[in-house]
C-alpha atoms as one frame of an Amber mdcrd trajectory, in Angstrom:
protein
  64.244  -3.894 -48.131  64.871  -6.445 -50.844  64.650  -9.183 -48.451  61.310
  -8.058 -46.714  59.761  -6.265 -49.563  56.387  -8.152 -49.071  56.141  -6.831
 -45.533  56.848  -3.269 -46.612  54.108  -3.571 -49.468  51.804  -4.765 -46.899
  52.540  -1.758 -44.698  52.546   0.604 -47.508  48.762   1.266 -47.999  48.302
   2.131 -44.257  51.277   4.538 -44.402  49.694   6.256 -47.331  46.467   6.681
 -45.487  48.111   7.991 -42.475  49.956  10.644 -44.743  46.808  11.701 -46.430
  44.353  11.849 -43.501  46.673  12.612 -40.486  49.797  14.446 -41.762  48.666
  16.224 -44.766  45.936  18.093 -42.960  48.535  19.596 -40.466  49.348  22.256
 -43.088  45.990  23.719 -42.266  47.281  24.628 -38.862  48.733  27.769 -40.464
  45.049  29.207 -40.240  45.626  29.568 -36.501  48.274  32.263 -37.140  46.263
  33.898 -40.115  42.940  35.902 -40.686  42.070  32.995 -42.946  39.774  33.727
 -45.873  38.725  30.552 -48.189  38.763  32.855 -51.293  42.307  33.907 -50.427
  43.812  30.589 -49.507  46.503  29.912 -47.194  49.173  31.806 -49.254  47.296
  35.117 -49.518  45.425  35.391 -46.232  46.833  38.015 -43.957  49.090  36.950
 -41.099  47.912  37.850 -37.417  50.495  36.094 -35.335  49.223  35.057 -31.986
  46.047  37.257 -31.900  43.707  34.262 -31.982  45.341  32.747 -28.984  45.135
  36.176 -26.974  41.508  36.258 -27.847  41.013  32.781 -26.732  42.253  33.509
 -23.301  40.348  36.888 -23.392  36.853  35.219 -23.895  34.868  34.209 -20.928
  33.418  31.396 -23.087  36.854  29.889 -24.108  37.928  29.774 -20.456  34.582
  28.305 -19.287  35.030  25.650 -22.141  38.498  24.693 -21.102  37.432  24.438
 -17.369  34.338  22.232 -18.526  36.756  20.005 -20.417  39.188  19.590 -17.500
  36.367  18.754 -15.112  34.553  16.299 -17.197  37.829  14.479 -18.485  39.428
  14.234 -14.950  36.122  12.871 -13.517  36.103  10.330 -16.352  39.658   9.145
 -16.014  39.282   8.656 -12.189  36.012   6.817 -12.485  37.168   4.668 -15.390
  40.054   3.478 -13.272  38.272   2.970 -10.022  35.055   1.492 -11.235  36.386
  -1.206 -13.645  39.121  -1.945 -10.947  36.373  -2.777  -8.386  34.363  -4.618
 -10.738  37.409  -6.721 -11.735  38.236  -7.619  -8.153  34.661  -8.642  -7.551
  34.361 -10.969 -10.642  37.580 -12.358  -9.598  35.838 -13.645  -6.559  33.141
 -15.357  -8.639  33.694 -19.118  -8.969  30.844 -20.037 -11.377  32.320 -19.448
 -14.828  28.844 -19.463 -16.556  27.610 -16.568 -14.386  30.959 -14.753 -14.507
  31.116 -14.794 -18.269  27.557 -13.861 -18.673  28.101 -10.761 -16.392  31.204
  -9.929 -18.420  29.510 -10.062 -21.776  26.598  -8.023 -20.457  28.684  -5.107
 -19.326  30.914  -5.385 -22.239  28.045  -4.947 -24.853  27.616  -1.121 -24.524
  31.199  -0.643 -25.687  30.231  -1.637 -29.142  27.319   0.874 -29.380  28.027
   4.342 -30.789  26.952   7.483 -29.032  24.579   8.111 -31.726  22.516   5.064
 -30.649  23.135   5.653 -26.999  22.217   9.314 -27.157  18.856   8.425 -28.620
  18.466   5.887 -25.825  19.244   8.268 -23.001  17.124  10.987 -24.372  14.219
   8.795 -24.350  15.088   7.213 -20.828  15.902  10.461 -19.299  13.107  12.601
 -20.835  11.280  14.725 -18.102   7.939  14.097 -20.014   7.429  10.303 -19.373
  11.022   9.025 -19.481  11.682   5.695 -17.673  13.960   7.261 -15.137  11.577
   9.995 -14.090   8.662   7.562 -14.034  10.698   5.540 -11.438  11.698   8.424
  -9.411   8.058   9.823  -9.698   6.895   6.744  -7.716   8.983   8.020  -4.705
   7.599  11.496  -4.850  10.423  13.250  -6.689   9.409  15.819  -9.295  10.610
  15.154 -12.953  14.298  16.143 -13.525  15.435  17.382 -16.888  18.864  15.485
 -16.749  20.051  16.786 -20.122  18.727  20.271 -19.972  19.747  21.254 -16.574
  23.196  22.648 -15.746  23.206  20.843 -12.332  22.441  17.458 -13.813  24.302
  17.459 -17.165  27.840  16.629 -15.998  26.793  13.752 -13.560  24.684  12.284
 -16.295  27.742  12.507 -18.848  29.962  10.762 -16.322  27.560   8.064 -15.211
  26.712   7.134 -18.909  30.238   7.014 -19.848  31.096   4.738 -16.859  28.136
   2.531 -18.079  29.436   2.283 -21.660  33.247   1.951 -21.054  33.414  -0.072
 -17.697  33.197  -3.438 -19.433  36.139  -2.772 -21.666  38.484  -1.638 -18.907
  37.243  -4.380 -16.658  38.723  -6.805 -19.095  42.219  -5.116 -18.965  42.154
  -5.518 -15.140  40.774  -9.076 -15.052  43.760 -10.001 -17.438  46.176  -8.398
 -14.740  44.374 -10.509 -11.941  44.861 -13.598 -13.831  48.624 -13.073 -14.141
  49.058 -12.831 -10.276  51.336 -15.627  -9.118  49.096 -18.370  -7.408  51.830
 -19.114  -4.983  51.339 -15.670  -3.392  47.660 -16.736  -2.525  49.045 -20.008
  -1.097  51.477 -18.286   1.047  48.868 -15.767   2.321  46.472 -18.562   3.080
  49.219 -20.367   5.125  49.536 -17.030   6.878  45.932 -17.033   7.756  44.720
 -14.333   5.237  41.033 -14.344   4.492  39.767 -13.427   0.954  39.668  -9.810
   1.888  43.217  -9.769   3.233  44.440 -11.692   0.093  42.865  -8.948  -2.168
  44.081  -6.120  -0.141  47.705  -7.490   0.330  48.228  -9.767  -2.753  45.920
  -9.008  -5.682  45.820  -5.067  -5.447  49.705  -4.820  -5.189  50.530  -7.233
  -7.896  48.054  -5.179 -10.102  49.608  -1.959  -9.153  51.931  -1.715 -12.261
  48.949  -2.164 -14.776  46.904   0.459 -12.739  49.809   2.949 -12.893  49.982
   2.477 -16.599  46.287   2.873 -17.188  46.050   5.990 -14.931  49.199   7.545
 -16.397  48.563   6.875 -20.020  45.058   8.562 -19.470  46.739  11.837 -18.774
  46.976  12.291 -22.652  43.248  12.205 -22.865  42.851  14.756 -20.187  41.699
  17.395 -22.690  39.458  14.696 -24.561  36.211  14.850 -22.710  34.384  12.888
 -25.346  33.251  14.872 -28.626  30.862  11.893 -29.630  29.223  11.625 -26.245
  28.704  15.436 -25.617  27.674  16.369 -29.086  24.960  13.791 -29.080  23.569
  14.721 -25.609  24.115  18.579 -25.206  22.095  21.429 -26.213  22.186  25.300
 -25.779  20.712  24.994 -22.388  23.829  23.381 -20.804  26.722  25.060 -22.668
  27.575  26.691 -19.256  28.666  23.164 -17.885  28.708  20.874 -20.871  30.345
  22.634 -23.676  33.985  21.283 -24.098  36.795  22.280 -26.393  36.029  19.864
 -29.317  32.223  20.949 -29.422  33.376  24.446 -29.048  35.754  24.128 -31.952
  33.235  22.551 -34.007  30.546  25.184 -33.402  32.834  28.198 -33.773  35.054
  26.807 -36.579  32.606  24.915 -38.805  29.050  26.223 -37.920  30.087  29.864
 -37.394  32.768  29.891 -40.168  35.537  31.345 -37.912  38.218  28.910 -39.134
  41.248  30.657 -37.836  40.031  31.107 -34.271  38.638  27.401 -34.276  41.957
  26.073 -35.437  43.820  28.151 -32.797  41.672  26.576 -30.077  42.250  23.118
 -31.540  45.942  23.716 -31.828  46.242  24.713 -28.206  44.557  21.531 -27.159
  46.702  19.349 -29.201  49.886  21.057 -27.858  48.725  20.392 -24.257  47.628
  16.969 -25.030  50.912  16.141 -26.593  52.794  17.424 -23.401  50.674  15.330
 -21.334  51.120  12.162 -23.427  54.973  12.564 -23.093  54.594  13.121 -19.418
  52.232  10.079 -19.177  54.831   7.870 -20.854  57.642   9.124 -18.738  55.775
   8.367 -15.500  54.605   5.127 -16.773  58.205   4.126 -17.347  59.478   5.391
 -14.130  56.828   3.771 -11.910  55.753   0.757 -13.811  58.620  -0.078 -16.091
  56.311   0.479 -19.065  57.704   1.504 -22.449  56.832   1.338 -26.190  60.157
   1.728 -27.637
């Protein structure tokens, strides 16, 4: 401490911020086991044990919300591994660096835009009344589609828009893995008569397998995070059946309707499952890709 006090002083503000904004609020989790009343506070509100958790599994709405979250998040995880991987492999075959960097920059830009901005853009583009997408499909005789107000179309719209926004960031991760492949492996493959497709199939992809496993397994921790920002800015009561997720449900029930205890119980359930999946993800990453943080 005496020898490195400057480094500890540098870290101290971040530790204080984490304690105040991340650890101190955990005391509010007691609301999940109380019939919390703001005027009674944490110490005087009556205890109800696990009643809110039983209620959560008894409500059809809660079960539907959990199912929606799983479907949306699993599809996001799958496509956020496959699409950037394919894109990185295709970019790796481009030899003109100017074109390659231009494409990288273009697909990377949406990552820096918030869902507030993108939500407004998508609402205008997908509007059934004069939206650009509906104008284009109208040219081939298809009736206007209410993408953000139809339960059939809402999930695909969410998945595709998320891919569009985040593909650039994940592509960079995979491109970094491609550049780390030993060039002598390609030379040996060429000597054996392998064309570019065979080199990709038997050299590039196997060499990238550890980072692919790491990305996929670490994504398990986000399996119950279907994207609050995105859903909140795109959904509406018409698509609650297929678009309402745990985070938006907690927000609506806990903050809008004022049922703090029930909302906390749902949020705590999600956090516990996510914690287990994070631990499982790190275990799998260490076992199959020799990846570890500590």
